[in-house]
Tab-separated table of N, CA and C and ligand atoms in Angstrom:
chain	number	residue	atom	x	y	z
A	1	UNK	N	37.871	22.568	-11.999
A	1	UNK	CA	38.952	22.468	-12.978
A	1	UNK	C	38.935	21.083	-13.651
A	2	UNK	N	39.214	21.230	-15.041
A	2	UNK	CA	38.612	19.643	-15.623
A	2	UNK	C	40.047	18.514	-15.374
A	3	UNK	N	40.049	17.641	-14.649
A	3	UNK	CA	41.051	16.797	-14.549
A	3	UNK	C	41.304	16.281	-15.733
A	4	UNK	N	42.832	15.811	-16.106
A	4	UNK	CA	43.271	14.839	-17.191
A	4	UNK	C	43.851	13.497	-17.037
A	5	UNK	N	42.987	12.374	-17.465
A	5	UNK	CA	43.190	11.259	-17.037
A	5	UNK	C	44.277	10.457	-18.611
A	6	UNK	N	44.956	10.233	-18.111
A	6	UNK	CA	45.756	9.213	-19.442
A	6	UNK	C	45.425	7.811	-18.976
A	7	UNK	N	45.294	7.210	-20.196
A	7	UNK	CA	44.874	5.638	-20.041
A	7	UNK	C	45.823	4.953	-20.537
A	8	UNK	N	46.784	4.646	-20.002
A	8	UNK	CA	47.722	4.045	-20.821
A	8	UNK	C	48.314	2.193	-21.095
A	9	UNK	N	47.561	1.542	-21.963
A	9	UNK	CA	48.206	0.286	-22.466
A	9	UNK	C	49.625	-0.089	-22.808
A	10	UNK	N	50.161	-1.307	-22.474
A	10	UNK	CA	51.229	-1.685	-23.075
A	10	UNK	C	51.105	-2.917	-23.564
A	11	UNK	N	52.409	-3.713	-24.005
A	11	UNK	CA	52.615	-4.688	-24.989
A	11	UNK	C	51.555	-5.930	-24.642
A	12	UNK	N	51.494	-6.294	-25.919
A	12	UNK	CA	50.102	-6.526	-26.554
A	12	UNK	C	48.925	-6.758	-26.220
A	13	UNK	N	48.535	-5.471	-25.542
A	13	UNK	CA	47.084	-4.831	-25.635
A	13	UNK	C	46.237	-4.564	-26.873
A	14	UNK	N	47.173	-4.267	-27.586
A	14	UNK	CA	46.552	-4.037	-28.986
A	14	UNK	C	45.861	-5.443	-29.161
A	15	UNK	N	46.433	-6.702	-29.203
A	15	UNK	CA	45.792	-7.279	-29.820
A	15	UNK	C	44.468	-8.487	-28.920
A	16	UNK	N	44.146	-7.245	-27.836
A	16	UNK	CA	42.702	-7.438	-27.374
A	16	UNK	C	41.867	-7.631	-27.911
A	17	UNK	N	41.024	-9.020	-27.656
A	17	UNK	CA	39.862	-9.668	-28.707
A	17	UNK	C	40.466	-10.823	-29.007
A	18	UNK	N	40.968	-10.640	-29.488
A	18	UNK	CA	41.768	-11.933	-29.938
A	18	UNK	C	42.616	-12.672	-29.519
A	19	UNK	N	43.848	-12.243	-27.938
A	19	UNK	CA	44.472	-12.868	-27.883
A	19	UNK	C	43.560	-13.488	-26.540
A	20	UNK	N	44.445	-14.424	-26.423
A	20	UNK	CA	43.712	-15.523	-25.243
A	20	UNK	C	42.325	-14.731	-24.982
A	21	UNK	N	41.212	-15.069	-25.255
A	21	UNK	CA	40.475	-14.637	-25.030
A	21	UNK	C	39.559	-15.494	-23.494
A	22	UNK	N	40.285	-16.202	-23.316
A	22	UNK	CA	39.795	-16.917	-21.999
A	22	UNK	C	40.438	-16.550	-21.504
A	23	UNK	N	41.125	-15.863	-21.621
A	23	UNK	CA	42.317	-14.448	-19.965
A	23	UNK	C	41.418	-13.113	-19.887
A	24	UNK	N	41.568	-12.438	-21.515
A	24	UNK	CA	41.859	-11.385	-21.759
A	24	UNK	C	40.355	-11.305	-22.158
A	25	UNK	N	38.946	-11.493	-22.282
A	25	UNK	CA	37.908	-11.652	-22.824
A	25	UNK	C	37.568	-11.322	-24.095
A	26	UNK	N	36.785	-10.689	-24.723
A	26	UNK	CA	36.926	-11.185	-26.272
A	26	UNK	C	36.838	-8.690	-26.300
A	27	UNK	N	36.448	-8.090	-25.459
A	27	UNK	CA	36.831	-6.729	-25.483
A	27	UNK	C	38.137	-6.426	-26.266
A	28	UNK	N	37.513	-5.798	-27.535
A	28	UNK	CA	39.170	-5.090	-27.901
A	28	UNK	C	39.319	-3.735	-27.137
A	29	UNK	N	40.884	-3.071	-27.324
A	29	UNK	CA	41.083	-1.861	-27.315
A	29	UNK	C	40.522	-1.082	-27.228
A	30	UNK	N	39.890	-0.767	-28.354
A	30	UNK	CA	39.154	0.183	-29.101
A	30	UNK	C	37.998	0.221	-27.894
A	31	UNK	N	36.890	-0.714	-27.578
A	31	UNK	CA	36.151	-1.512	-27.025
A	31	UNK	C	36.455	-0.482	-25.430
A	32	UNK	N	37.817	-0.969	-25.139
A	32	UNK	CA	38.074	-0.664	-23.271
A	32	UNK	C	38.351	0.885	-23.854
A	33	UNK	N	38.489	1.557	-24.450
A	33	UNK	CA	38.655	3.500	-24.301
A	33	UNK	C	37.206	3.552	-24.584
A	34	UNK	N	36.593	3.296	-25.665
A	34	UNK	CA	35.097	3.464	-25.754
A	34	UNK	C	34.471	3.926	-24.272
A	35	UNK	N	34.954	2.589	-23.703
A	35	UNK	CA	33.878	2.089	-22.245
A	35	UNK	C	34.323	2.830	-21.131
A	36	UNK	N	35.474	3.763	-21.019
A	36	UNK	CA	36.515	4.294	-20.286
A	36	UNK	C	35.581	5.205	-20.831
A	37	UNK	N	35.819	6.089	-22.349
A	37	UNK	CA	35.233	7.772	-22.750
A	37	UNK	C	33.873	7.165	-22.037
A	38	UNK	N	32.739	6.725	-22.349
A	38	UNK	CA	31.736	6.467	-21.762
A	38	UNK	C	31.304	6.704	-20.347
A	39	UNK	N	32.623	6.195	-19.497
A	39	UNK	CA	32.138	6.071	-18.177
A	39	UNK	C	32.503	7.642	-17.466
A	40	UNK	N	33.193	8.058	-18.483
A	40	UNK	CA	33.841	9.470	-17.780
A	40	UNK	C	32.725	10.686	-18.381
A	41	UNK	N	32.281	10.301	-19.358
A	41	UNK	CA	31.009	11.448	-20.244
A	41	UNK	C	30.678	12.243	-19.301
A	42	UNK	N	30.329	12.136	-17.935
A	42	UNK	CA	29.035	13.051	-17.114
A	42	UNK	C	30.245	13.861	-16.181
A	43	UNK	N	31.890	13.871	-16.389
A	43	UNK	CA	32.162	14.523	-15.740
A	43	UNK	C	33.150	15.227	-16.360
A	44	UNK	N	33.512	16.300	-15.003
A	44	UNK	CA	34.585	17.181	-16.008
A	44	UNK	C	36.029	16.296	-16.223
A	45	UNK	N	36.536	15.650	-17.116
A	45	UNK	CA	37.637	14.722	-17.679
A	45	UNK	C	37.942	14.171	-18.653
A	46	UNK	N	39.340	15.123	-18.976
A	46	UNK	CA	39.654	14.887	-20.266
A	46	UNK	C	40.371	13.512	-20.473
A	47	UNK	N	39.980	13.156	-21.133
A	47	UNK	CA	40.750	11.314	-21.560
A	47	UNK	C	41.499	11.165	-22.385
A	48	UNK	N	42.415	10.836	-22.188
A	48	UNK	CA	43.718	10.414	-23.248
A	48	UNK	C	44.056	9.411	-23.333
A	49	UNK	N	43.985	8.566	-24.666
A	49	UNK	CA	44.287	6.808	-24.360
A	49	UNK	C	46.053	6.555	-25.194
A	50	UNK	N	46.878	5.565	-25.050
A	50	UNK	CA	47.809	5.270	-25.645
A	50	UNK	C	48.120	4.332	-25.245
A	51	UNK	N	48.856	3.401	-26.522
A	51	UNK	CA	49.174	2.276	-26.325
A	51	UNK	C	50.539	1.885	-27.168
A	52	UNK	N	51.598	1.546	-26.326
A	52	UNK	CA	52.510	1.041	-27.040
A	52	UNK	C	53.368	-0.442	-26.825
A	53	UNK	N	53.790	-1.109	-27.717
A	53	UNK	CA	54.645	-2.381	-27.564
A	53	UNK	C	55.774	-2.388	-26.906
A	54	UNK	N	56.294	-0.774	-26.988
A	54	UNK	CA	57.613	-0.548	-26.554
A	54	UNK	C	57.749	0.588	-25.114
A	55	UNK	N	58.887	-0.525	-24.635
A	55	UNK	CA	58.902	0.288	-22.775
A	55	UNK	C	59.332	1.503	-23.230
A	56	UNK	N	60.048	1.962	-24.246
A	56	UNK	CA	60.282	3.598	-24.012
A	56	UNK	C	59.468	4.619	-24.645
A	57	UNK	N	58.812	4.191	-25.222
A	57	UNK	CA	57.563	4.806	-25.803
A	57	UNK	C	56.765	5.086	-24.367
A	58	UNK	N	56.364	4.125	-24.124
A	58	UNK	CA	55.510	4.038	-22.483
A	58	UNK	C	55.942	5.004	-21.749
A	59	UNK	N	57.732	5.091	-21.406
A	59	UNK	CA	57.836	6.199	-20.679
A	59	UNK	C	57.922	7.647	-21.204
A	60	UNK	N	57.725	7.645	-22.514
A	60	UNK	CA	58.378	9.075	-23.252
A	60	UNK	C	56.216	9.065	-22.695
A	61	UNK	N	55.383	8.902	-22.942
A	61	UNK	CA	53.965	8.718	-22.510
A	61	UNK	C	54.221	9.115	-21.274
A	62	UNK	N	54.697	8.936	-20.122
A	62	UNK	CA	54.620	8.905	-18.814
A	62	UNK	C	55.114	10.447	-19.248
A	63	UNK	N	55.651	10.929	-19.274
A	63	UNK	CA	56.965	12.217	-19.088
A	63	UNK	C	55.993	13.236	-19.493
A	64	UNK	N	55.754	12.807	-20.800
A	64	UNK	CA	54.407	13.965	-21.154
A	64	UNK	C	53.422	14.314	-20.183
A	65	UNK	N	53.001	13.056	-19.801
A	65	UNK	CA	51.615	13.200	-18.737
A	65	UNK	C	51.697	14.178	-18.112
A	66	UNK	N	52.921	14.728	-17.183
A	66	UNK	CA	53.357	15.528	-16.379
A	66	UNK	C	52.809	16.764	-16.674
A	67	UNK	N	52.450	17.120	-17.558
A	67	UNK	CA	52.235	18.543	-18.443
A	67	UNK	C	51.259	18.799	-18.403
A	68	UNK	N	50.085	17.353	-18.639
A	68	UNK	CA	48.749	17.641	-18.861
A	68	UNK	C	47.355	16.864	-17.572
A	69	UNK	N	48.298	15.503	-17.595
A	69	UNK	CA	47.345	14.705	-16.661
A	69	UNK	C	47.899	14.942	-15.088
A	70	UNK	N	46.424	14.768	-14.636
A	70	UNK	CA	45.894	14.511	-13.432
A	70	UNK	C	46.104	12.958	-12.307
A	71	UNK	N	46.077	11.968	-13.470
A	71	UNK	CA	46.245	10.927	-12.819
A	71	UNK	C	46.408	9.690	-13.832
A	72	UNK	N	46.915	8.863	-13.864
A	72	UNK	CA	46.987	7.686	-15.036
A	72	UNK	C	46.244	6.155	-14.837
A	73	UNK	N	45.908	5.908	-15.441
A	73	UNK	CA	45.191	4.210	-15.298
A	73	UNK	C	46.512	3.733	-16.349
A	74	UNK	N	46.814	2.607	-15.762
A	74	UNK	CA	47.896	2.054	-16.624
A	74	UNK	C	48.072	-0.012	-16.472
A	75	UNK	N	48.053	-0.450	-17.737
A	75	UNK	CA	47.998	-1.736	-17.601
A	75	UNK	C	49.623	-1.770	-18.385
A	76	UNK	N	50.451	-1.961	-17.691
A	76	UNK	CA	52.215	-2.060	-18.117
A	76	UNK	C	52.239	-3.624	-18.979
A	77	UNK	N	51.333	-4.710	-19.041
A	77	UNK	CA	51.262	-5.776	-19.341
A	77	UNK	C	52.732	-6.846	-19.194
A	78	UNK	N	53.334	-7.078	-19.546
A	78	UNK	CA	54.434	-8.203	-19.214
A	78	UNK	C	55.018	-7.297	-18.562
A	79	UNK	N	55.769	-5.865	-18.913
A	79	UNK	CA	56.660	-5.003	-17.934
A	79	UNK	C	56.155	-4.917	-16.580
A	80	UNK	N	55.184	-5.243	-16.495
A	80	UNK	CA	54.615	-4.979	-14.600
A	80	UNK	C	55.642	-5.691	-14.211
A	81	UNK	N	56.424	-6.834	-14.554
A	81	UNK	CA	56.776	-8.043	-13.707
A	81	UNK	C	58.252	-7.781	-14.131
A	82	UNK	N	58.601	-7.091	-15.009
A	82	UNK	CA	59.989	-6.448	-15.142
A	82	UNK	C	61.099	-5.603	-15.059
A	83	UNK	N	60.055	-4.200	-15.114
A	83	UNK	CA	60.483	-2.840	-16.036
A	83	UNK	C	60.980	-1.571	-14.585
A	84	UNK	N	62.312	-1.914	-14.256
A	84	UNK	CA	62.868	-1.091	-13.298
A	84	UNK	C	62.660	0.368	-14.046
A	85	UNK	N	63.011	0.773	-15.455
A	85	UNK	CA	62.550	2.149	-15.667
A	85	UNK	C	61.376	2.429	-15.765
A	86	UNK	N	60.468	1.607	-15.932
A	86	UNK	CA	59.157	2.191	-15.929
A	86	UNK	C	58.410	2.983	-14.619
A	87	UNK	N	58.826	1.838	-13.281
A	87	UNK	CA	58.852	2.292	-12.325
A	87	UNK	C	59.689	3.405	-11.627
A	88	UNK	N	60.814	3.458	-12.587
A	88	UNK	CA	61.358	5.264	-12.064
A	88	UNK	C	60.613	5.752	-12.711
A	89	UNK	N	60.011	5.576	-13.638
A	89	UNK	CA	59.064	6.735	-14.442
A	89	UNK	C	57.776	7.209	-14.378
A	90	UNK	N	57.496	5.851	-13.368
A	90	UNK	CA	55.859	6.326	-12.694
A	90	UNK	C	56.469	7.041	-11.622
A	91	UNK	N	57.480	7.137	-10.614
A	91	UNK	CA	57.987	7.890	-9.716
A	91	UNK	C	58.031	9.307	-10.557
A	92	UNK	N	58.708	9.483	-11.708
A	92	UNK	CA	59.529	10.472	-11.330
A	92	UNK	C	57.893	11.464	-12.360
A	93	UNK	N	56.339	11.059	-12.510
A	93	UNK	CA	55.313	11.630	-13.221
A	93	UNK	C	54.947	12.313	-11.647
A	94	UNK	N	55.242	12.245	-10.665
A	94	UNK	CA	54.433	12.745	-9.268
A	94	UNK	C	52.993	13.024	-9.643
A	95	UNK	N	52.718	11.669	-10.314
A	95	UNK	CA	50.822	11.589	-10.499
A	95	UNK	C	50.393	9.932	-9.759
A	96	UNK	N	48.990	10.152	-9.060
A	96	UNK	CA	48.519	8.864	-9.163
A	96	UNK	C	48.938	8.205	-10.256
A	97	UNK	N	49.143	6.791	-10.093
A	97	UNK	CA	49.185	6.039	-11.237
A	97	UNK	C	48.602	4.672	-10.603
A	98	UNK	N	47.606	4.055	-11.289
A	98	UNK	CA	46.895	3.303	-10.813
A	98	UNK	C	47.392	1.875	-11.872
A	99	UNK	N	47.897	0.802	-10.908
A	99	UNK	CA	48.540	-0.320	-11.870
A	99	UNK	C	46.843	-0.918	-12.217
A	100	UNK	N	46.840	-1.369	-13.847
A	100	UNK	CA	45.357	-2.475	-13.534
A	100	UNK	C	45.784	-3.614	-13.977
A	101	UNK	N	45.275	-4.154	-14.195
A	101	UNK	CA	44.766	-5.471	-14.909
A	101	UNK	C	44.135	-6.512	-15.210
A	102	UNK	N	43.832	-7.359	-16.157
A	102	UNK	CA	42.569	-7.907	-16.499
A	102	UNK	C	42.603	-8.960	-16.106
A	103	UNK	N	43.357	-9.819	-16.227
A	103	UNK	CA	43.117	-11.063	-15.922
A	103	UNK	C	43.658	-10.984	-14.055
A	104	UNK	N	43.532	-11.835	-12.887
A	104	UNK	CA	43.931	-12.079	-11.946
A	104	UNK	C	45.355	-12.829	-11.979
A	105	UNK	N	46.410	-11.996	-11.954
A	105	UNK	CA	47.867	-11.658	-12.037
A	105	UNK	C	47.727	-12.709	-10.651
A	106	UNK	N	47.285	-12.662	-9.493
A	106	UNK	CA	47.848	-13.421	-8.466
A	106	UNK	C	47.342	-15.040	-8.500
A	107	UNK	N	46.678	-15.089	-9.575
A	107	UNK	CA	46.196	-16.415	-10.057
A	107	UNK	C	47.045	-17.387	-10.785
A	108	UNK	N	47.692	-16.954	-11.192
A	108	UNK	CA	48.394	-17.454	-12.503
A	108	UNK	C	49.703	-17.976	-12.235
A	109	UNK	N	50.810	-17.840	-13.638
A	109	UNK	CA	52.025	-18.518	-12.997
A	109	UNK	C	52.865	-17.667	-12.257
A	110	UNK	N	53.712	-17.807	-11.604
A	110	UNK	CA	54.848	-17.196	-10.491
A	110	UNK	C	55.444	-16.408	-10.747
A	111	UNK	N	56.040	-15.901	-11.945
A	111	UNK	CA	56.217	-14.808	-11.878
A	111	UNK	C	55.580	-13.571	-12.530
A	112	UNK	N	53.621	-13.929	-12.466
A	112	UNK	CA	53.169	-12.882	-12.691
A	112	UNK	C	52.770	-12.007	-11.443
A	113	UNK	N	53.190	-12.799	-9.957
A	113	UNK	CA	52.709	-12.009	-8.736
A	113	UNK	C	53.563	-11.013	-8.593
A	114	UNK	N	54.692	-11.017	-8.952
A	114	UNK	CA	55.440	-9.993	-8.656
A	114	UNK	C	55.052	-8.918	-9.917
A	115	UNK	N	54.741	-7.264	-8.769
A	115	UNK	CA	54.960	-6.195	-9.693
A	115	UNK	C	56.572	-5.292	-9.471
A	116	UNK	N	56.468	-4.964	-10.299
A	116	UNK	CA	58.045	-4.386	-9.936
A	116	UNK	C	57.540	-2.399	-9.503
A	117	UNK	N	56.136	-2.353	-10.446
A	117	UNK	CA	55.206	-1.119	-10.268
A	117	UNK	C	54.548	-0.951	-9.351
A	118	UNK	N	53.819	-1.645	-8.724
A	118	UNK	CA	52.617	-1.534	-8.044
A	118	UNK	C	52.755	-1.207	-7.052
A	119	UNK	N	54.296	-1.086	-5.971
A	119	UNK	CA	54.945	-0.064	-4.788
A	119	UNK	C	55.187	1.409	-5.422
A	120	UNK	N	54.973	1.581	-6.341
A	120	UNK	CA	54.798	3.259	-6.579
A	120	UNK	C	54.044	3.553	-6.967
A	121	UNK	N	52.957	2.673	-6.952
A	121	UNK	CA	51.396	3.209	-7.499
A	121	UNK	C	50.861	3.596	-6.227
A	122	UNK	N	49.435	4.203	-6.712
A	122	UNK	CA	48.764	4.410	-5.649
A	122	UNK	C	47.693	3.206	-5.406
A	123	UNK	N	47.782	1.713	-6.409
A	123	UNK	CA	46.738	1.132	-6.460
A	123	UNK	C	47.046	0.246	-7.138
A	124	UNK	N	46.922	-1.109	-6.693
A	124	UNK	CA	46.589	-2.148	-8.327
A	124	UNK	C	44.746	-2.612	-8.343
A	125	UNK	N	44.793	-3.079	-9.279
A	125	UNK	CA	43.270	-3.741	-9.472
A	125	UNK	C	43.342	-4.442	-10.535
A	126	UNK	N	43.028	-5.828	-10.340
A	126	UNK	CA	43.824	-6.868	-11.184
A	126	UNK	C	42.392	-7.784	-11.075
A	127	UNK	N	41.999	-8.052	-12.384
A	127	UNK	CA	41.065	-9.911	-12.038
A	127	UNK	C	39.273	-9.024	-12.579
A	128	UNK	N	39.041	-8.177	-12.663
A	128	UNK	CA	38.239	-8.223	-12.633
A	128	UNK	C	37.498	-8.038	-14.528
A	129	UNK	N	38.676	-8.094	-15.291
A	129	UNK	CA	38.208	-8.248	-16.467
A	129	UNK	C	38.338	-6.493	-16.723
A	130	UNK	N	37.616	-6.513	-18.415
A	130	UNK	CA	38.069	-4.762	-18.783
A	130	UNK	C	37.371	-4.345	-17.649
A	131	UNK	N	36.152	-4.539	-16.601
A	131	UNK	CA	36.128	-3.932	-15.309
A	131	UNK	C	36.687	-3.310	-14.517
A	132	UNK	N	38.319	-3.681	-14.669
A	132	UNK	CA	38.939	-3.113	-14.206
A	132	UNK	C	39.359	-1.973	-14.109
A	133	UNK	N	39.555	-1.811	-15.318
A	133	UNK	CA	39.701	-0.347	-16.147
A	133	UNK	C	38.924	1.184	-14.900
A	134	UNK	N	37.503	0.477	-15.557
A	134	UNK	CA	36.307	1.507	-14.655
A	134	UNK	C	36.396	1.784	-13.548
A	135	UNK	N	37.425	0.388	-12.715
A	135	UNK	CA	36.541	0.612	-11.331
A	135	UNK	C	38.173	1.331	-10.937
A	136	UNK	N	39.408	1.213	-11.550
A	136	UNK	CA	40.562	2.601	-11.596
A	136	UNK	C	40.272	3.712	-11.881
A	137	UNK	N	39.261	4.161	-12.881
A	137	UNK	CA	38.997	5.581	-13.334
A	137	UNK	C	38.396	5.970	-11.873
A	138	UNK	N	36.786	4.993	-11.771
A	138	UNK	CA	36.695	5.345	-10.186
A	138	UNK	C	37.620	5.903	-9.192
A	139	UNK	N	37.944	4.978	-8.842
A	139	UNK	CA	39.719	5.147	-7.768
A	139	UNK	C	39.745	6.124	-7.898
A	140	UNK	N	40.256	7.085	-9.016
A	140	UNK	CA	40.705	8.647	-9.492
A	140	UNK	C	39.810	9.628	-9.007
A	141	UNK	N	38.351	8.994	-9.594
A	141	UNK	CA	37.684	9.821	-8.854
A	141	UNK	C	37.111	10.382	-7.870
A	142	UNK	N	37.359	9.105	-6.967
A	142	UNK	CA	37.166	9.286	-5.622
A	142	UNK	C	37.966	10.236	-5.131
A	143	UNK	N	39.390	9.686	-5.660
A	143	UNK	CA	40.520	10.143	-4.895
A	143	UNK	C	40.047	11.722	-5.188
A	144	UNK	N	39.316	12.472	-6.200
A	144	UNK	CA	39.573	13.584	-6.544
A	144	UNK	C	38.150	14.355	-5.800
A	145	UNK	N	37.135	13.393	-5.003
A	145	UNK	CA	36.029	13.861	-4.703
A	145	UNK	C	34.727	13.917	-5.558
A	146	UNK	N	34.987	13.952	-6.829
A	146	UNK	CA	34.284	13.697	-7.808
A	146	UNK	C	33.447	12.101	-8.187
A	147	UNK	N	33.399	11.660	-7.495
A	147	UNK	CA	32.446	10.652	-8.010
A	147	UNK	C	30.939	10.271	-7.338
A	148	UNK	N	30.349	10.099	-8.192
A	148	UNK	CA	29.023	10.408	-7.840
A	148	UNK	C	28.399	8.832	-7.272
A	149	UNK	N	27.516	8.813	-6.417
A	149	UNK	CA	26.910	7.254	-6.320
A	149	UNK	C	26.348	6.549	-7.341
B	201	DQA	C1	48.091	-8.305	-17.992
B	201	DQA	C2	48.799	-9.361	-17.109
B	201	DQA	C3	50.249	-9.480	-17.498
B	201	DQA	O1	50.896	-10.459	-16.694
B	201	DQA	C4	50.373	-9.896	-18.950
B	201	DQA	O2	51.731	-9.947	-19.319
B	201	DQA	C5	49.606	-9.012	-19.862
B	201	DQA	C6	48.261	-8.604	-19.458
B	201	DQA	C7	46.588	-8.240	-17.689
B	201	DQA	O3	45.976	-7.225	-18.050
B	201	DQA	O4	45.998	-9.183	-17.130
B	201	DQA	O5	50.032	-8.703	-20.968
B	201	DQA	O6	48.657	-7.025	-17.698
């Protein structure tokens, strides 16, 4: 049965490439779904990417998922460290939801260690650059038996 993976970005992801690019590396958007559709090509999984500035957009995104996806990769970006509804809203998708992120969150200043998400995920993965991304889709696929060596 073909799993459905949502990839979901938040506030300002979009402007990947360009912003701090000594955090965030010089990968746009466009760039990390490319490399995401890419890495998923050889299996059965449908990919859905979205990205919004705004937390309720994000969750009206989450609510849908319910309908179609299998499991979510999600970089919440500043809301990781805020967003009490977001986290009812990864609760209330009863899907994996895998927190990521690019730069190393436990590196940085103090209140980027705290997630307010990452106790209702099934996962964070933080630091390793758009790497990260891949090695969450992984995660999914493990979790689903599907991934190949
Ligand atoms: C980020 C880390 C967050 O703390 C920050 O607010 C972001 C990006 C990351 O991918 O490293 O916007 O989620």
């Amino acid at each position: 049965m073909t799993k459905g993976i949502l990839l979901l970005h938040g506030p300002n992801l979009n402007l990947l490439g360009t912003r701090q690019p000594e955090v965030y590396g010089r990968m746009t958007l466009e760039d990390i779904n490319a490399a995401a559709a890419r890495h998923l090509a050889s299996y059965d999984v449908e990919l859905r990417t979205a990205q919004s500035n705004h937390e309720g957009a994000l969750i009206d995104r989450l609510h849908e998922a319910r309908a179609w996806a299998h499991g979510v990769v999600f970089n919440p970006g500043a809301y990781t460290h805020t967003s009490v509804a977001l986290r009812d809203a990864i609760v209330a998708t009863e899907l994996p939801v895998i927190e990521v992120h690019i730069s190393n969150v436990h590196g940085r200043e103090a209140f980027r260690r705290e997630s307010l998400l990452a106790g209702v995920c099934l996962g964070q993965i933080a630091g390793f650059g758009a790497f990260s991304y891949l090695l969450a889709l992984d995660a999914l696929l493990r979790r689903w038996d599907m991934l190949r060596d």
